[in-house]
Coordinates of C-alpha atoms in Angstrom, one line a residue:
Chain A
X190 CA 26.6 15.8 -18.4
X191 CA 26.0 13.4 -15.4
X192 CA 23.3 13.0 -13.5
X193 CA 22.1 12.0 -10.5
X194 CA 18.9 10.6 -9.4
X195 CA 16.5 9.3 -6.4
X196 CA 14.4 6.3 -7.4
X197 CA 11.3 4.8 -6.0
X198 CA 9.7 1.9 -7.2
X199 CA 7.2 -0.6 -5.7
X200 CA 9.2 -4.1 -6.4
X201 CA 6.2 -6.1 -6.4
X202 CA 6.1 -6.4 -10.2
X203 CA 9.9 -6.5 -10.7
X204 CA 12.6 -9.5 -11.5
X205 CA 15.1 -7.0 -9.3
X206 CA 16.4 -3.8 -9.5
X207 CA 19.3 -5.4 -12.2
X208 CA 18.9 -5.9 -15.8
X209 CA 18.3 -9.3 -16.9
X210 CA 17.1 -10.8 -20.5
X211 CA 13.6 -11.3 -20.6
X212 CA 12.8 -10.2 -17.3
X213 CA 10.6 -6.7 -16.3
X214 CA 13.4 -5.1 -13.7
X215 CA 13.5 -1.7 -12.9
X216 CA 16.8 -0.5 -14.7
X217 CA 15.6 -2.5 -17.9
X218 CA 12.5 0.1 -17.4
X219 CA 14.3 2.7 -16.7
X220 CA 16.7 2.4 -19.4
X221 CA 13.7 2.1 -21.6
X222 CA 12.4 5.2 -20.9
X223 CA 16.1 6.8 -21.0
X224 CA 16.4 5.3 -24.3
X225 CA 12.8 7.0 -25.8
X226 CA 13.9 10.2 -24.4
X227 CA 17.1 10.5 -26.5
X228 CA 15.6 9.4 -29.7
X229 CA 16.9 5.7 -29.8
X230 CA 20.3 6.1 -28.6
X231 CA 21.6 3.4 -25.8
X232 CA 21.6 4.9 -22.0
X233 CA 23.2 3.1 -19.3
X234 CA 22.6 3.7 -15.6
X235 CA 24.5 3.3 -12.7
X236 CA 23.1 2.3 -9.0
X237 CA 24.2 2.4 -5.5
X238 CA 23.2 -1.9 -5.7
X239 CA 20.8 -4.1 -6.4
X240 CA 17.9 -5.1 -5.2
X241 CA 16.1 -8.3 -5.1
X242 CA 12.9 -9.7 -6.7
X243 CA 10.0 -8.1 -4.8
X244 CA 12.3 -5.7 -2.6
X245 CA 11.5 -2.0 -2.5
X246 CA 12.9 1.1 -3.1
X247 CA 12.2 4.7 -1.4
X248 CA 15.2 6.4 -2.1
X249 CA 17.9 4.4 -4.6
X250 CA 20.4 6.1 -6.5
X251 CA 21.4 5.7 -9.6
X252 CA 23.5 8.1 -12.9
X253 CA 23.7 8.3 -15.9
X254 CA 24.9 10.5 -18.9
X255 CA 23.6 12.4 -21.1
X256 CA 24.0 15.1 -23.9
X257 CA 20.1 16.1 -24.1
X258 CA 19.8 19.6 -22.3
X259 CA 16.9 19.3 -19.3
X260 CA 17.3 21.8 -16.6
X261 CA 17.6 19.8 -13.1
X262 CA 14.2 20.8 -11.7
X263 CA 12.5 19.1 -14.9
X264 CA 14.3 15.6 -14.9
X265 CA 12.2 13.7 -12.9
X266 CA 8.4 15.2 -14.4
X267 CA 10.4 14.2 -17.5
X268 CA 11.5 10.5 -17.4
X269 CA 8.7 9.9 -15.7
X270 CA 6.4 10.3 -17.8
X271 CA 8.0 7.5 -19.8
X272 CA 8.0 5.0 -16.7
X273 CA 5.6 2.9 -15.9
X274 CA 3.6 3.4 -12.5
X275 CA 5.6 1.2 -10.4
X276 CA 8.8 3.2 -10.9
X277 CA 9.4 6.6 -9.8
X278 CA 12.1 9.6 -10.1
X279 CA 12.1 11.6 -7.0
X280 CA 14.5 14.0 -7.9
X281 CA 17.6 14.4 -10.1
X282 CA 20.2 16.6 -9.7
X283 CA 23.8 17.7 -12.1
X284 CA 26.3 16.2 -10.1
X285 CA 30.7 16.3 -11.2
X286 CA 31.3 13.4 -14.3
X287 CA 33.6 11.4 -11.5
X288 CA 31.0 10.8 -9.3
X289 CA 29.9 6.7 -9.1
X290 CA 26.6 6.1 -7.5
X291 CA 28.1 2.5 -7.0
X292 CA 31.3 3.5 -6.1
X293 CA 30.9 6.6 -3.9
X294 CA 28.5 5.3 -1.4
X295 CA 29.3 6.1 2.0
X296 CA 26.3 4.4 3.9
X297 CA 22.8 3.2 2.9
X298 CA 20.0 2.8 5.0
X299 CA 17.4 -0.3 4.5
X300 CA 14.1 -0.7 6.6
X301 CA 12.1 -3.9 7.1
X302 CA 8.3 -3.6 7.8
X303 CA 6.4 -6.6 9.7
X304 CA 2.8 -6.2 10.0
X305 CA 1.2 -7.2 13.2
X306 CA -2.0 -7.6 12.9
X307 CA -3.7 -10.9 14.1
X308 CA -5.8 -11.2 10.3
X309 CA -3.7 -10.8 7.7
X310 CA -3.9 -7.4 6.2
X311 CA -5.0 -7.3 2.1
X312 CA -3.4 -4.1 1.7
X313 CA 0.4 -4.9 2.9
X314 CA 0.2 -8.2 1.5
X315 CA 3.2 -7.0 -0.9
X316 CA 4.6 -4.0 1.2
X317 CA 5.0 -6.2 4.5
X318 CA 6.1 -9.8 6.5
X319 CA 2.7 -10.6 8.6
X320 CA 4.6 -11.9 11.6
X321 CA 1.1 -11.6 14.0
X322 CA 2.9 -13.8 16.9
X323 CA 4.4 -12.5 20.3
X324 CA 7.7 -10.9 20.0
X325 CA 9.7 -9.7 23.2
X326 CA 10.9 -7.0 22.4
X327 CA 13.5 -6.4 25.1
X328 CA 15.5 -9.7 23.8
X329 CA 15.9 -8.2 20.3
X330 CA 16.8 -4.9 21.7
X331 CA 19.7 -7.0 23.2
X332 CA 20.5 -9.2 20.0
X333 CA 20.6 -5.6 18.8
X334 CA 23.6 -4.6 20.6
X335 CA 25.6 -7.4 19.8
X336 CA 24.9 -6.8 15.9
X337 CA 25.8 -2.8 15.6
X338 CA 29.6 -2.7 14.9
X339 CA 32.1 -3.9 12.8
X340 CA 31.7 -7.2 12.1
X341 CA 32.8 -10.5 9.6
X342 CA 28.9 -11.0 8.5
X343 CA 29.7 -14.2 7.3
X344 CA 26.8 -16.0 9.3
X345 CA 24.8 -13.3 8.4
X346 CA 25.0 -13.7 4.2
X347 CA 23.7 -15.9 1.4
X348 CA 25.7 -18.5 0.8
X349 CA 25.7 -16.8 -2.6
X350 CA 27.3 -14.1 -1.6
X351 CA 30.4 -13.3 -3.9
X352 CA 32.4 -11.0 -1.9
X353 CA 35.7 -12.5 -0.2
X354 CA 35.7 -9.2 1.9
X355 CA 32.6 -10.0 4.7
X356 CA 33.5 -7.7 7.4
X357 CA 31.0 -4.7 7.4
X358 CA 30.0 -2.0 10.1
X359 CA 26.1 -1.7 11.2
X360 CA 25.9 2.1 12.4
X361 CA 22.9 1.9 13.9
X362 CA 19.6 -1.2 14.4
X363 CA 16.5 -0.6 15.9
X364 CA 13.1 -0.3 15.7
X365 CA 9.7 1.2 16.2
X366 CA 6.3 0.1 16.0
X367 CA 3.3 2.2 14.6
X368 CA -0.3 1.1 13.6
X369 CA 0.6 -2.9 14.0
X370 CA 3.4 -2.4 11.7
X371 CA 6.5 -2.7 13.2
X372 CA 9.5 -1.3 11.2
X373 CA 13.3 -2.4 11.5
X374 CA 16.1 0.1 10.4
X375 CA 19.1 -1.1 9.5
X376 CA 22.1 2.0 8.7
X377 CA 25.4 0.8 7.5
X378 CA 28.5 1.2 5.5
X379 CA 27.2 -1.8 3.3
X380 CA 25.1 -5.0 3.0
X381 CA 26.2 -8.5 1.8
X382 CA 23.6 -10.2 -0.6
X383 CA 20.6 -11.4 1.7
X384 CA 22.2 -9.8 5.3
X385 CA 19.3 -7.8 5.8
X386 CA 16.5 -10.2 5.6
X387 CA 18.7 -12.3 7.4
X388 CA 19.3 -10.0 10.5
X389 CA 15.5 -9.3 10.4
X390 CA 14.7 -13.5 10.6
X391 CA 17.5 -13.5 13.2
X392 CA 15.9 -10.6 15.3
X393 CA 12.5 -12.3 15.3
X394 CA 13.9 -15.4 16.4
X395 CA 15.6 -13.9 19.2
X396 CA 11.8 -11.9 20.1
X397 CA 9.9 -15.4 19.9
X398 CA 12.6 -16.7 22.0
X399 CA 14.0 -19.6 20.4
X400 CA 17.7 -17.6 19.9
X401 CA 19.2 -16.5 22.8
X402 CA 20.8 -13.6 22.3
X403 CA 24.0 -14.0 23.9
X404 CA 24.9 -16.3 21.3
X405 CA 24.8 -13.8 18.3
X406 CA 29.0 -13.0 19.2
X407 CA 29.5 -17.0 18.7
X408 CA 27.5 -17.2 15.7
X409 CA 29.6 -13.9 14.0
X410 CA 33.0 -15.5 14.9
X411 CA 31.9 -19.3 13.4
X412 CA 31.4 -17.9 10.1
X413 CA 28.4 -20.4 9.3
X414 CA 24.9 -19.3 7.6
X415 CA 23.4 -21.8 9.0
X416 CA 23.8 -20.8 12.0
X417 CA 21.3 -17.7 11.7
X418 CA 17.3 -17.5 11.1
X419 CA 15.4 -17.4 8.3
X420 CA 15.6 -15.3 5.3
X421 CA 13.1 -12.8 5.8
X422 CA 10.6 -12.5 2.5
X423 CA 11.9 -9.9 0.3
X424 CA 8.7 -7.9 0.3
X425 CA 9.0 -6.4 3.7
X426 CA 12.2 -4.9 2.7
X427 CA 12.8 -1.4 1.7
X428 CA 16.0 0.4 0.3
X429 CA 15.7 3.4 2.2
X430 CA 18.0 6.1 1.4
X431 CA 21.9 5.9 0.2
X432 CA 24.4 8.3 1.9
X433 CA 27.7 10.0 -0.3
X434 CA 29.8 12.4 0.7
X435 CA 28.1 15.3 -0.6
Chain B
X293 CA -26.8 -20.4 11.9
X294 CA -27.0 -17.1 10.6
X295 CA -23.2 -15.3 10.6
X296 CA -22.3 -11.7 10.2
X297 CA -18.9 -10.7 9.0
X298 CA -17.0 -7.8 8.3
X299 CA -14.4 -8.4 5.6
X300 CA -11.7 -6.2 3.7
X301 CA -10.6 -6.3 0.4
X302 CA -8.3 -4.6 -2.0
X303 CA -10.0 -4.0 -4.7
X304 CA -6.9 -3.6 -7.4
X305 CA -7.2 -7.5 -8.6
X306 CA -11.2 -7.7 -8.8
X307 CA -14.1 -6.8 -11.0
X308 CA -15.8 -5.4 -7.8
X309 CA -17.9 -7.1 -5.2
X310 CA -20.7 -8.8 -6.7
X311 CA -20.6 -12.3 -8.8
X312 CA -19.8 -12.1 -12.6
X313 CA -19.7 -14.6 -15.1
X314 CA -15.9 -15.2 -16.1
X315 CA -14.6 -12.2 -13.8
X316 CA -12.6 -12.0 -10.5
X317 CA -15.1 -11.2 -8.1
X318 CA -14.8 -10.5 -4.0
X319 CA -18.3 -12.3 -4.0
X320 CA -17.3 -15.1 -5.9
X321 CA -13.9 -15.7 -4.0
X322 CA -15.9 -15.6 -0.9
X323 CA -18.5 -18.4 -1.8
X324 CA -15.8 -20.7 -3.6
X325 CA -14.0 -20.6 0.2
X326 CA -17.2 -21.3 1.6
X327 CA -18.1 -23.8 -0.6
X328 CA -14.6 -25.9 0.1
X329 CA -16.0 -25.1 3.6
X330 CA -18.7 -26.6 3.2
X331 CA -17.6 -29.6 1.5
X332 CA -19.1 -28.6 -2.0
X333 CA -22.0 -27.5 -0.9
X334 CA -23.6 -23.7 -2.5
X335 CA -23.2 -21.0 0.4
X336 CA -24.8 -17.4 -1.0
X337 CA -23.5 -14.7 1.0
X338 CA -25.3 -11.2 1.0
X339 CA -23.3 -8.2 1.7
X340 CA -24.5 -4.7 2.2
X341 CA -24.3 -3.6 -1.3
X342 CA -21.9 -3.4 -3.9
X343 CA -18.5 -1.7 -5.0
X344 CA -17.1 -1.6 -8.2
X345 CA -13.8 -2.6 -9.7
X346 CA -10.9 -1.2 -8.4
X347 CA -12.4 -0.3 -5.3
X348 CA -11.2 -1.4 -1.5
X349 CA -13.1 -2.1 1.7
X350 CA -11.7 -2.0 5.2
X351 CA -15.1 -2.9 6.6
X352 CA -17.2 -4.4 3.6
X353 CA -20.4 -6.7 5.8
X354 CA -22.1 -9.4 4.6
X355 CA -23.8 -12.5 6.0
X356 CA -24.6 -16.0 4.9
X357 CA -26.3 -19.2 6.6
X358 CA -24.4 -22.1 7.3
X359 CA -24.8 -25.6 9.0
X360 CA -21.4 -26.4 9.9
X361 CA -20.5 -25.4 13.7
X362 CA -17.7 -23.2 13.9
X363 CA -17.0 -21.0 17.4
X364 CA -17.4 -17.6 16.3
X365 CA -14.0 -16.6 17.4
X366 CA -12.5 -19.7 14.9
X367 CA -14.7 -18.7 11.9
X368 CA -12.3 -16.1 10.5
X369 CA -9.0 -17.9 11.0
X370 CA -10.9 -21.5 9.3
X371 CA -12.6 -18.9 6.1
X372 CA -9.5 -16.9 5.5
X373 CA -7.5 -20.1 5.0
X374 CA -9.5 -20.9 2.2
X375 CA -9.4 -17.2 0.7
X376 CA -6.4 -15.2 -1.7
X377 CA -4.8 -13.0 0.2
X378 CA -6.5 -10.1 -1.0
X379 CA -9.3 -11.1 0.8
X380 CA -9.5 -11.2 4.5
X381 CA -12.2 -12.0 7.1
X382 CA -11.8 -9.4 9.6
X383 CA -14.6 -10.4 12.5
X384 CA -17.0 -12.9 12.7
X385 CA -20.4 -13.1 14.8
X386 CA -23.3 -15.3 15.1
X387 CA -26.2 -13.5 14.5
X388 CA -30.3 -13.7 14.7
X389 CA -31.6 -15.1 11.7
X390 CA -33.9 -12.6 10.4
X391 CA -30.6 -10.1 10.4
X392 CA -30.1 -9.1 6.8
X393 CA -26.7 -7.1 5.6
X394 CA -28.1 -5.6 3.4
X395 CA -31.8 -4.6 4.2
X396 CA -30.8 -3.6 7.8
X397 CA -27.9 -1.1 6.9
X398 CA -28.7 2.2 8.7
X399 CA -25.4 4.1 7.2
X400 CA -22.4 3.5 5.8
X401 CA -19.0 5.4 6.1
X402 CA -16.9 5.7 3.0
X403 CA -13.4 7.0 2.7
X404 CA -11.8 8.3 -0.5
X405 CA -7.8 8.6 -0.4
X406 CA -6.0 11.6 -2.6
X407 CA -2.1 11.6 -2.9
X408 CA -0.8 15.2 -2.9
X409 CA 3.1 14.3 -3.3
X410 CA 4.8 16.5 -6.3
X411 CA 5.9 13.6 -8.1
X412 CA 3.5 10.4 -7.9
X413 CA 4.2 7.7 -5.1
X414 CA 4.5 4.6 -6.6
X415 CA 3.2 2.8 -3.7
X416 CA -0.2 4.4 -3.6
X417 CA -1.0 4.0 -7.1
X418 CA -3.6 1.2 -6.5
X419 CA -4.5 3.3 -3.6
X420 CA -5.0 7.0 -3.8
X421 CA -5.9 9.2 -6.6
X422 CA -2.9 11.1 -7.5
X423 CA -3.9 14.5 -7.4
X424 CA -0.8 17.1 -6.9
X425 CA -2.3 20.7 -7.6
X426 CA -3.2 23.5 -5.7
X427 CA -6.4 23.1 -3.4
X428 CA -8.2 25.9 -1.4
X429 CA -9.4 24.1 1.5
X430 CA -11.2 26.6 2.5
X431 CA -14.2 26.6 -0.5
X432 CA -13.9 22.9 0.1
X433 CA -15.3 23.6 3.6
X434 CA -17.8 26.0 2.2
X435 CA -18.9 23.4 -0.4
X436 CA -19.5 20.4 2.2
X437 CA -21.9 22.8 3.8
X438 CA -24.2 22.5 1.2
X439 CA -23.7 18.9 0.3
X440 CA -24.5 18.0 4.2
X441 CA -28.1 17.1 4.7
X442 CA -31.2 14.9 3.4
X443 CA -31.1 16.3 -0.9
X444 CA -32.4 14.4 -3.9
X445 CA -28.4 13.8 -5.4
X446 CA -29.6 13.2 -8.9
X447 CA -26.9 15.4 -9.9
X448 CA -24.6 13.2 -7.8
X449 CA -25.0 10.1 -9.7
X450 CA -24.6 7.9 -12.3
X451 CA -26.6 8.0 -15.3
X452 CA -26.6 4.8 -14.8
X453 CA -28.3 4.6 -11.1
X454 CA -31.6 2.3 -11.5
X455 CA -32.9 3.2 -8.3
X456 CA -36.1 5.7 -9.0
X457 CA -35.7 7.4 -4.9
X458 CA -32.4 9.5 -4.9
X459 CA -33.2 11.4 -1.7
X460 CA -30.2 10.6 0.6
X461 CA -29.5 12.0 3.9
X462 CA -25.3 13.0 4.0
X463 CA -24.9 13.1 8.1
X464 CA -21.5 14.0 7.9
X465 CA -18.4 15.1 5.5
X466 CA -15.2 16.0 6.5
X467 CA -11.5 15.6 5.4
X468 CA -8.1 15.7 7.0
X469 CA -4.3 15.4 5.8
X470 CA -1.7 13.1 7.1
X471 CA 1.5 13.0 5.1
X472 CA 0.7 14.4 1.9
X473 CA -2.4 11.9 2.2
X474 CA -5.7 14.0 2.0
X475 CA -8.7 11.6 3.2
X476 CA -12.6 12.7 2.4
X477 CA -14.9 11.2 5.2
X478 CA -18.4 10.4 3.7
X479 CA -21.0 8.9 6.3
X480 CA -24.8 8.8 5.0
X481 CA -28.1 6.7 5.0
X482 CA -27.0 5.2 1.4
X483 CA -25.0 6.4 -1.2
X484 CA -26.7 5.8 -4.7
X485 CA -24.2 4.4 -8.0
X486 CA -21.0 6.5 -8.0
X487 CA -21.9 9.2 -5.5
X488 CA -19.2 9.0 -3.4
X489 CA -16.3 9.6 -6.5
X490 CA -19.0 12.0 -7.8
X491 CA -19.1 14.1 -4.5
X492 CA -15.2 13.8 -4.3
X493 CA -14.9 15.1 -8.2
X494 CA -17.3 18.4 -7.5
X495 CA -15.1 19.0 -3.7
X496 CA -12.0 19.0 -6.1
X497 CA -13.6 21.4 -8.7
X498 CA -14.7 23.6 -5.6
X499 CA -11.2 23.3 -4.0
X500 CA -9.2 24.0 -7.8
X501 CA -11.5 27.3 -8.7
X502 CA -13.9 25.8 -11.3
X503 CA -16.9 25.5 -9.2
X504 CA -17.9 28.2 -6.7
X505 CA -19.3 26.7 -3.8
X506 CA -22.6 29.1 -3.8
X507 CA -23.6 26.8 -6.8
X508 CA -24.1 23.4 -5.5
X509 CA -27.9 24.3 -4.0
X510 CA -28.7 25.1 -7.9
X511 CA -26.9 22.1 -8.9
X512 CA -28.9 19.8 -6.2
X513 CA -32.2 21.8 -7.3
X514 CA -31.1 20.7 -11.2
X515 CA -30.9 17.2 -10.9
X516 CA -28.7 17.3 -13.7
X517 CA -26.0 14.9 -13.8
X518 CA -23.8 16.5 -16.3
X519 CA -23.6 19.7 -13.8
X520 CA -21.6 18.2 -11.4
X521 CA -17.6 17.2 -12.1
X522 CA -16.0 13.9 -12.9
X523 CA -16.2 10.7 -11.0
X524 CA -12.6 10.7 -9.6
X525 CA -11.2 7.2 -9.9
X526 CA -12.7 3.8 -7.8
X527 CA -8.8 3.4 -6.6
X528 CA -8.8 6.1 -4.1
X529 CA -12.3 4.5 -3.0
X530 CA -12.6 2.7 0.4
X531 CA -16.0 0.9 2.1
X532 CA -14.8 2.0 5.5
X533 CA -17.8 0.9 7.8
X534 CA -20.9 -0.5 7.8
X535 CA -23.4 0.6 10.4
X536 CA -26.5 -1.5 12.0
X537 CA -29.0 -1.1 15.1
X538 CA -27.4 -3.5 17.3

């Protein structure tokens, strides 16, 4: 039987969503806790992606299978109780045995919080970038519109980035602001490794002004990281929901 | 110079406010930044009271006397340089020097956060007390009526409490909901050694069935300690405000 689930989990205490020897990462937890609750025997999961050290999760999606009979409804109260705090099941649900939470992903959604306030706050120390500088925001409303589309993202990638194939579609950008914390959201068919936090350090440069945004066209077709901003810290970053086709 | 300032804290990575031999104390990250300040001279600061491990303070105040000249609106920004960044000088002031934090408090304002999401949100775990049953809001209500009001709160406090007056004077309780959040407003004259999680315990008891409300004036009348319910966790615990004459 497969099935599916919704993760959260607070990346502050995490090596990264993918399994890694001798580090604490989130599917090495949640394996752990798969591999308690069938007596020993070896569970592998399966996500939508990774996630980076420190990067957050509302709503991954991950499966796995299993023989143990749990009816859907208990699944999460279930494997939770063998997680640690930091990791969460939301919800699990049967789902058809050719289903891919890797594989079948139609869109996913990441946000990016910035907090705003002039001191520094304690408590979103881990949860948010504190940008507390003057941001126009009718310049990254325009960078914005230049970024939605299909696109060779290139510029907008790690150098790491394994993928020969670079040309993605950004749905939808924008962003609101609410109690000093002002939250990007980023909807797309997919993300190259880093292109978030990099759209996010490119944004704020083109709000402080030093990127005009009538560039951002010439900077997609040269192909060149360094012709973007700053990687944006990993701990503003939340992975925000994944979209299939069911 | 006598200075005033209001400081917030999460509380997760200290052994509460006040000094400790070999513990990670608010108190003793404070006077280590002032002492760098100060070029390695002692600076004792005095805050309005104490709060124990695990609990947070949005507007924690304390003062301490210094002979460096700082502009008021600087001293923030030049202490919180020197501080961890769960630590944070919100406001500073200049004040008379026969102002004391804690001798001169007329109330204080505490908060106490309770998550009521089904499954437990890892992001608040530091932050709320996870509490996802059923709660009738209404013998809540009628159980803040009775607390409400100048009482001795024996029954409210620790065993513990080494302070022989326990008559307080509650001048207001209240709570409200926001996203699954439910928040418990506290404002009194004082609140005597684990009163506040004390109170929030017997609401909870009130609001699950297993205390009817028409009990509390006995309980007050008792001065009983073990009458009342548990002492919910310090996590969910927030110093909100801190209130003087001027």
């Amino acid at each position: 039987m497969r099935v599916k689930c919704t993760v959260s989990y607070d990346g502050t205490g995490f090596s990264g969503f993918q399994i890694q020897p001798g580090q604490r990462t989130v599917q090495g937890e949640i394996e752990r806790g798969l591999k308690k609750l069938h007596k020993g025997q070896e569970v592998k999961v399966f996500a939508s992606g990774r996630t980076d050290a420190g990067v957050h999760a509302i709503g991954q999606v991950l499966h796995f299978d299993t023989e143990i009979y749990i009816p859907e409804s208990r699944w999460p109260n279930a494997l939770n109780s063998l997680l640690p705090e930091d990791v969460a099941i939301q919800a699990a649900a049967f789902i058809e045995e050719d289903f891919h939470a890797r594989y079948h992903v139609r869109a996913k959604e990441y946000r990016y919080k910035v907090s705003r306030s002039e001191v520094r706050d304690v408590f979103s120390r881990n949860y948010a970038y504190h940008y507390p500088y003057k941001l126009d925001y009718v310049k990254m409303r325009e960078a914005i519109k230049f970024l939605i589309g299909t696109h060779d993202f290139t510029s907008f990638c790690s150098a790491k980035t394994d993928k020969e194939d670079r040309i993605r579609t950004l749905y939808d950008i924008e962003f609101y602001e609410e109690d000093d914390v002002l939250t990007f959201r980023f909807v797309g068919d997919g993300f190259l490794y880093n292109m978030v936090r990099i759209l996010v350090g490119t944004l704020i440069n083109a709000g402080r002004g030093v990127l005009d945004p009538y560039r951002i066209p010439d900077i997609l077709k040269a192909r060149d990281r360094s012709l973007c901003g700053k990687t944006a810290p990993g701990s503003g970053l939340y992975l925000w929901k994944v979209y299939y086709d069911n």
